[in-house]
């Protein structure tokens, strides 16, 4: 009987211990991170729009990446993603998610993760993590013929990289949930560029203008937000026919124009700065033009509003033979786009 009573008492102790309420994590480690994408004041995207006829992709994201470092900047302590998106009262995209941070000091980075051409490198250190873009294929160099040797290494233009930083994040002992709110801003510049043209109808049907601008930064170490100016590179983008809504009455309003992104122009005097333009006319001929961009970048429009307005007219020559035909001057009609299904498989 005494042994039976002892067994019952032991069972009661075990049941009591097993039913004790325990938190899933220490409340002192609980934090909510909120990051909003601030897009105000971006030239040629949300302000200082020179040509409203040119479509500009909106700055948006579906997921942010979060990196947490030691206070020295290395190593990475943890990383994760924020995909819970809402729109705040100011119209900004707001991302939020839970963190488990014990009391201490940290460095924290967050950036939009869904990027195409932009590549993230050296992420193990807050001070060296950098964004760059990929190099264009070889056939892009071939489009510029002998001029390609003067263009150096050519990269695609980056997307807007929205970065939020907390270089000195201090988490103090607390009870309940601590809220960490950060703003993400772009580390990319957006420029509008245009050149007036005559003979735009002489260009091949549906063809644009290939452009390469030299003297730009290839990357940004976006922890400390330092642009890489030691190894200037070139940037590829395309320009298309449009009209200049600010043309004085009676002036030539036909332009080739584009909005393009860059990690920044190399400071004056540190590199060559020119743009090479290449178009294809209806007779299949390539025509190119090189423009010195140093005086353009020195203008007030370029410095304050990032407008690169080339104040000259590029004359696109007429296709060979449009003067009347004949053996030596054959007429050349517009190129047509032809779509045809080519069967691939064994022959029977």
Coordinates of C-alpha atoms in Angstrom, one line a residue:
X1 CA 0.0 0.0 0.0
X2 CA 2.8 2.4 0.9
X3 CA 4.5 1.5 -2.4
X4 CA 1.3 2.2 -4.4
X5 CA 0.9 5.7 -2.7
X6 CA 4.6 6.5 -3.7
X7 CA 4.0 5.6 -7.3
X8 CA 0.9 7.8 -7.5
X9 CA 2.8 10.8 -6.0
X10 CA 5.6 10.3 -8.5
X11 CA 3.2 10.3 -11.4
X12 CA 1.6 13.6 -10.1
X13 CA 5.0 15.3 -10.0
X14 CA 5.8 14.2 -13.6
X15 CA 2.5 15.4 -14.9
X16 CA 2.8 18.7 -13.2
X17 CA 6.3 19.2 -14.6
X18 CA 5.2 18.1 -18.1
X19 CA 2.3 20.6 -18.2
X20 CA 4.4 23.7 -17.4
X21 CA 3.9 26.4 -20.0
X22 CA 7.2 27.3 -21.8
X23 CA 7.6 30.1 -24.5
X24 CA 8.7 29.0 -27.9
X25 CA 11.5 31.6 -27.7
X26 CA 12.7 33.9 -25.1
X27 CA 10.6 37.1 -25.1
X28 CA 13.8 39.1 -24.7
X29 CA 14.9 37.8 -28.1
X30 CA 11.7 38.8 -29.9
X31 CA 11.8 41.6 -32.6
X32 CA 9.8 42.7 -35.6
X33 CA 11.7 44.2 -38.5
X34 CA 9.8 46.6 -40.8
X35 CA 11.4 47.9 -44.0
X36 CA 9.7 50.4 -46.4
X37 CA 10.9 51.2 -49.9
X38 CA 11.2 55.0 -50.1
X39 CA 11.0 56.0 -53.8
X40 CA 10.5 59.8 -53.5
X41 CA 13.1 62.1 -55.1
X42 CA 14.5 59.7 -57.8
X43 CA 15.3 61.7 -60.9
X44 CA 13.5 60.5 -64.0
X45 CA 11.5 57.9 -62.0
X46 CA 9.4 59.8 -59.5
X47 CA 10.5 63.4 -60.0
X48 CA 12.0 65.6 -62.7
X49 CA 10.5 63.7 -65.6
X50 CA 11.7 65.3 -68.8
X51 CA 9.8 63.2 -71.3
X52 CA 6.5 61.7 -70.1
X53 CA 6.2 59.8 -73.4
X54 CA 9.0 57.4 -72.2
X55 CA 7.8 54.6 -70.0
X56 CA 9.7 54.0 -66.8
X57 CA 9.4 50.7 -64.9
X58 CA 8.1 51.2 -61.4
X59 CA 10.3 50.4 -58.4
X60 CA 8.7 47.5 -56.7
X61 CA 9.6 44.2 -55.0
X62 CA 8.0 41.0 -53.7
X63 CA 10.7 40.0 -51.3
X64 CA 13.6 41.5 -49.3
X65 CA 16.6 39.7 -48.1
X66 CA 18.0 40.5 -44.6
X67 CA 21.6 39.9 -43.5
X68 CA 22.7 40.3 -39.8
X69 CA 26.4 40.7 -39.1
X70 CA 28.8 40.9 -36.1
X71 CA 29.4 44.6 -35.1
X72 CA 32.8 44.4 -36.9
X73 CA 31.0 43.5 -40.2
X74 CA 31.9 39.8 -40.3
X75 CA 30.9 37.1 -40.2
X76 CA 27.2 36.8 -41.0
X77 CA 25.3 35.7 -38.0
X78 CA 22.0 35.0 -39.7
X79 CA 20.0 35.8 -42.8
X80 CA 16.4 35.5 -44.0
X81 CA 13.7 37.0 -46.2
X82 CA 10.8 39.4 -45.8
X83 CA 7.8 38.7 -48.0
X84 CA 4.9 40.0 -46.0
X85 CA 4.1 43.2 -48.0
X86 CA 1.6 45.9 -47.3
X87 CA 1.2 49.5 -48.4
X88 CA 1.7 52.1 -45.7
X89 CA -0.2 55.4 -45.3
X90 CA 2.4 57.3 -47.5
X91 CA 1.9 54.8 -50.4
X92 CA 5.3 53.0 -49.8
X93 CA 5.7 49.2 -50.0
X94 CA 6.2 48.0 -46.4
X95 CA 7.8 44.6 -45.6
X96 CA 7.8 43.0 -42.2
X97 CA 8.8 39.9 -40.4
X98 CA 9.9 38.4 -37.1
X99 CA 13.5 38.3 -35.9
X100 CA 15.2 36.5 -32.9
X101 CA 17.9 38.8 -31.6
X102 CA 19.4 38.5 -28.2
X103 CA 20.7 41.7 -26.5
X104 CA 23.9 42.9 -28.2
X105 CA 25.3 45.0 -31.1
X106 CA 24.9 44.1 -34.8
X107 CA 25.1 45.4 -38.3
X108 CA 22.0 44.8 -40.5
X109 CA 21.4 45.0 -44.2
X110 CA 18.2 44.5 -46.2
X111 CA 17.7 44.8 -50.0
X112 CA 15.2 43.8 -52.7
X113 CA 16.0 40.2 -53.6
X114 CA 14.1 39.8 -56.9
X115 CA 16.6 41.2 -59.4
X116 CA 17.5 40.1 -62.9
X117 CA 20.7 41.6 -64.2
X118 CA 22.1 42.7 -60.8
X119 CA 24.5 40.3 -59.0
X120 CA 25.4 40.4 -55.3
X121 CA 29.1 39.5 -54.4
X122 CA 31.3 39.3 -51.3
X123 CA 28.3 39.0 -49.0
X124 CA 30.2 37.5 -46.1
X125 CA 31.4 41.0 -45.0
X126 CA 29.2 44.0 -44.5
X127 CA 32.0 46.3 -45.6
X128 CA 32.6 44.4 -48.9
X129 CA 29.2 43.2 -50.0
X130 CA 28.7 44.7 -53.5
X131 CA 26.3 44.9 -56.4
X132 CA 27.3 44.7 -60.0
X133 CA 25.8 43.5 -63.3
X134 CA 26.7 40.9 -65.9
X135 CA 28.7 41.5 -69.0
X136 CA 27.0 41.6 -72.4
X137 CA 27.6 38.7 -74.8
X138 CA 30.3 38.9 -77.4
X139 CA 27.9 39.5 -80.3
X140 CA 27.1 42.9 -78.6
X141 CA 30.7 43.9 -79.0
X142 CA 30.6 42.9 -82.7
X143 CA 27.7 45.3 -83.3
X144 CA 30.2 48.2 -82.8
X145 CA 32.9 46.8 -85.1
X146 CA 36.3 48.4 -84.8
X147 CA 35.0 50.9 -82.2
X148 CA 34.5 48.1 -79.7
X149 CA 38.2 48.3 -78.8
X150 CA 37.6 51.8 -77.4
X151 CA 34.6 50.7 -75.3
X152 CA 36.4 48.4 -72.8
X153 CA 34.3 46.0 -70.7
X154 CA 30.6 46.5 -71.4
X155 CA 28.0 45.6 -68.7
X156 CA 24.2 45.6 -68.7
X157 CA 22.5 48.5 -66.8
X158 CA 21.4 47.6 -63.2
X159 CA 17.9 47.6 -61.8
X160 CA 17.2 49.9 -58.8
X161 CA 18.8 48.3 -55.7
X162 CA 16.8 49.4 -52.7
X163 CA 19.0 49.1 -49.5
X164 CA 18.2 49.6 -45.8
X165 CA 21.0 49.8 -43.4
X166 CA 21.5 49.6 -39.6
X167 CA 25.3 49.9 -39.2
X168 CA 25.1 50.2 -35.4
X169 CA 22.1 48.2 -34.4
X170 CA 21.9 48.0 -30.6
X171 CA 19.4 45.5 -29.0
X172 CA 19.0 46.1 -25.3
X173 CA 17.4 43.7 -22.8
X174 CA 13.6 44.0 -23.1
X175 CA 10.4 42.3 -22.4
X176 CA 7.8 41.7 -25.1
X177 CA 8.4 42.6 -28.8
X178 CA 10.9 45.2 -30.0
X179 CA 10.2 47.0 -33.3
X180 CA 13.0 47.9 -35.7
X181 CA 11.9 50.2 -38.5
X182 CA 14.2 51.0 -41.5
X183 CA 13.9 52.9 -44.8
X184 CA 15.4 51.5 -48.0
X185 CA 16.7 53.9 -50.6
X186 CA 18.2 53.3 -54.0
X187 CA 21.9 53.1 -54.7
X188 CA 21.4 53.6 -58.4
X189 CA 21.1 56.8 -60.5
X190 CA 18.6 57.1 -63.4
X191 CA 19.4 59.3 -66.4
X192 CA 17.3 60.5 -69.3
X193 CA 19.3 60.9 -72.6
X194 CA 18.2 62.1 -76.0
X195 CA 19.7 63.2 -79.3
X196 CA 17.7 64.9 -82.1
X197 CA 17.6 63.1 -85.4
X198 CA 16.6 63.7 -89.0
X199 CA 15.8 60.9 -91.3
X200 CA 14.3 58.7 -88.5
X201 CA 12.2 57.0 -91.2
X202 CA 15.4 55.7 -92.8
X203 CA 16.0 53.4 -89.9
X204 CA 15.1 49.7 -90.3
X205 CA 11.5 48.8 -89.3
X206 CA 11.1 48.3 -85.6
X207 CA 14.9 48.9 -85.0
X208 CA 16.2 50.8 -82.1
X209 CA 19.6 52.4 -81.4
X210 CA 22.3 50.5 -79.5
X211 CA 24.1 52.7 -77.1
X212 CA 27.3 52.3 -75.0
X213 CA 28.4 55.0 -72.6
X214 CA 31.8 54.8 -71.0
X215 CA 33.2 56.2 -67.8
X216 CA 30.7 54.7 -65.3
X217 CA 31.1 52.8 -62.0
X218 CA 30.8 49.0 -62.4
X219 CA 29.6 48.4 -58.8
X220 CA 28.6 49.7 -55.4
X221 CA 29.8 48.3 -52.0
X222 CA 26.3 49.0 -50.6
X223 CA 27.1 48.2 -46.9
X224 CA 29.1 51.5 -46.5
X225 CA 27.5 52.8 -49.8
X226 CA 30.8 53.3 -51.7
X227 CA 30.8 53.3 -55.5
X228 CA 33.7 51.6 -57.3
X229 CA 35.5 54.2 -59.4
X230 CA 38.9 52.5 -59.6
X231 CA 38.0 50.4 -62.7
X232 CA 35.6 52.4 -64.9
X233 CA 33.5 50.4 -67.2
X234 CA 31.0 50.9 -70.0
X235 CA 27.2 50.5 -70.0
X236 CA 24.9 49.1 -72.7
X237 CA 21.3 50.2 -73.3
X238 CA 18.9 50.8 -76.2
X239 CA 17.4 54.1 -77.4
X240 CA 14.1 54.4 -79.4
X241 CA 12.4 56.9 -81.5
X242 CA 10.2 59.4 -79.8
X243 CA 9.3 63.1 -79.7
X244 CA 10.6 65.8 -77.5
X245 CA 7.6 67.5 -75.8
X246 CA 9.8 70.5 -74.9
X247 CA 10.7 71.4 -78.5
X248 CA 10.2 75.1 -79.4
X249 CA 7.6 75.6 -82.0
X250 CA 9.0 75.0 -85.5
X251 CA 11.9 73.0 -84.2
X252 CA 12.9 69.4 -84.9
X253 CA 11.1 67.3 -82.3
X254 CA 12.2 63.8 -83.5
X255 CA 14.6 62.2 -81.1
X256 CA 16.2 59.0 -80.1
X257 CA 15.9 58.7 -76.3
X258 CA 16.1 56.4 -73.3
X259 CA 16.0 56.2 -69.6
X260 CA 18.9 54.1 -68.2
X261 CA 20.3 53.2 -64.8
X262 CA 23.9 53.3 -63.6
X263 CA 25.8 52.9 -60.3
X264 CA 27.2 56.4 -61.0
X265 CA 29.4 58.4 -63.3
X266 CA 33.1 58.4 -62.6
X267 CA 34.2 61.8 -61.3
X268 CA 35.5 64.3 -63.8
X269 CA 39.1 63.8 -65.0
X270 CA 39.3 60.2 -64.0
X271 CA 38.2 58.5 -67.2
X272 CA 37.1 59.0 -70.8
X273 CA 33.4 59.8 -71.0
X274 CA 31.7 59.4 -74.4
X275 CA 28.7 57.6 -75.9
X276 CA 28.7 55.5 -79.1
X277 CA 25.4 55.2 -80.9
X278 CA 24.7 52.6 -83.6
X279 CA 21.7 52.3 -85.9
X280 CA 20.6 50.1 -88.8
X281 CA 19.0 51.6 -91.9
X282 CA 16.5 50.0 -94.2
X283 CA 19.3 48.9 -96.6
X284 CA 21.0 46.9 -93.9
X285 CA 23.8 49.4 -93.4
X286 CA 25.1 50.3 -89.9
X287 CA 25.7 53.9 -89.1
X288 CA 27.4 55.1 -85.9
X289 CA 28.0 58.3 -84.0
X290 CA 30.4 59.1 -81.1
X291 CA 29.6 62.0 -78.8
X292 CA 31.8 63.5 -76.1
X293 CA 29.7 63.5 -73.0
X294 CA 31.9 65.6 -70.7
X295 CA 30.3 69.0 -71.6
X296 CA 26.8 67.3 -71.4
X297 CA 27.4 66.0 -67.9
X298 CA 28.7 69.5 -66.9
X299 CA 25.3 71.2 -67.6
X300 CA 22.9 72.1 -64.9
X301 CA 20.3 69.8 -66.3
X302 CA 22.7 66.8 -65.9
X303 CA 23.9 67.8 -62.5
X304 CA 20.6 68.6 -60.9
X305 CA 18.0 66.6 -62.9
X306 CA 20.1 63.8 -64.6
X307 CA 19.0 65.0 -68.1
X308 CA 21.6 64.3 -70.8
X309 CA 20.3 66.5 -73.7
X310 CA 22.7 66.3 -76.6
X311 CA 22.3 69.6 -78.4
X312 CA 22.9 68.5 -82.0
X313 CA 21.1 66.7 -84.8
X314 CA 22.2 63.3 -86.1
X315 CA 21.3 62.9 -89.7
X316 CA 20.4 59.3 -90.5
X317 CA 21.2 58.8 -94.2
X318 CA 18.7 57.5 -96.7
X319 CA 19.1 53.8 -97.8
X320 CA 21.1 53.2 -100.9
X321 CA 19.2 53.2 -104.1
X322 CA 16.1 55.1 -103.0
X323 CA 16.7 57.7 -105.8
X324 CA 15.1 55.7 -108.7
X325 CA 16.3 52.2 -109.1
X326 CA 18.6 50.8 -111.8
X327 CA 21.5 48.4 -111.8
X328 CA 23.8 50.7 -109.9
X329 CA 21.2 52.3 -107.5
X330 CA 18.7 49.5 -106.8
X331 CA 15.7 50.3 -104.8
X332 CA 15.5 48.8 -101.3
X333 CA 12.2 48.2 -99.7
X334 CA 11.5 48.1 -95.9
X335 CA 12.5 45.0 -94.1
X336 CA 9.5 43.0 -93.0
X337 CA 9.3 40.7 -90.0
X338 CA 8.5 37.2 -91.2
X339 CA 7.4 34.4 -88.8
X340 CA 7.6 30.9 -90.0
X341 CA 7.4 27.5 -88.3
X342 CA 10.4 25.3 -89.2
X343 CA 9.7 21.6 -88.6
X344 CA 12.5 19.8 -86.7
X345 CA 12.6 16.0 -86.6
X346 CA 13.3 12.8 -88.5
X347 CA 12.5 12.7 -92.2
X348 CA 10.2 9.9 -93.4

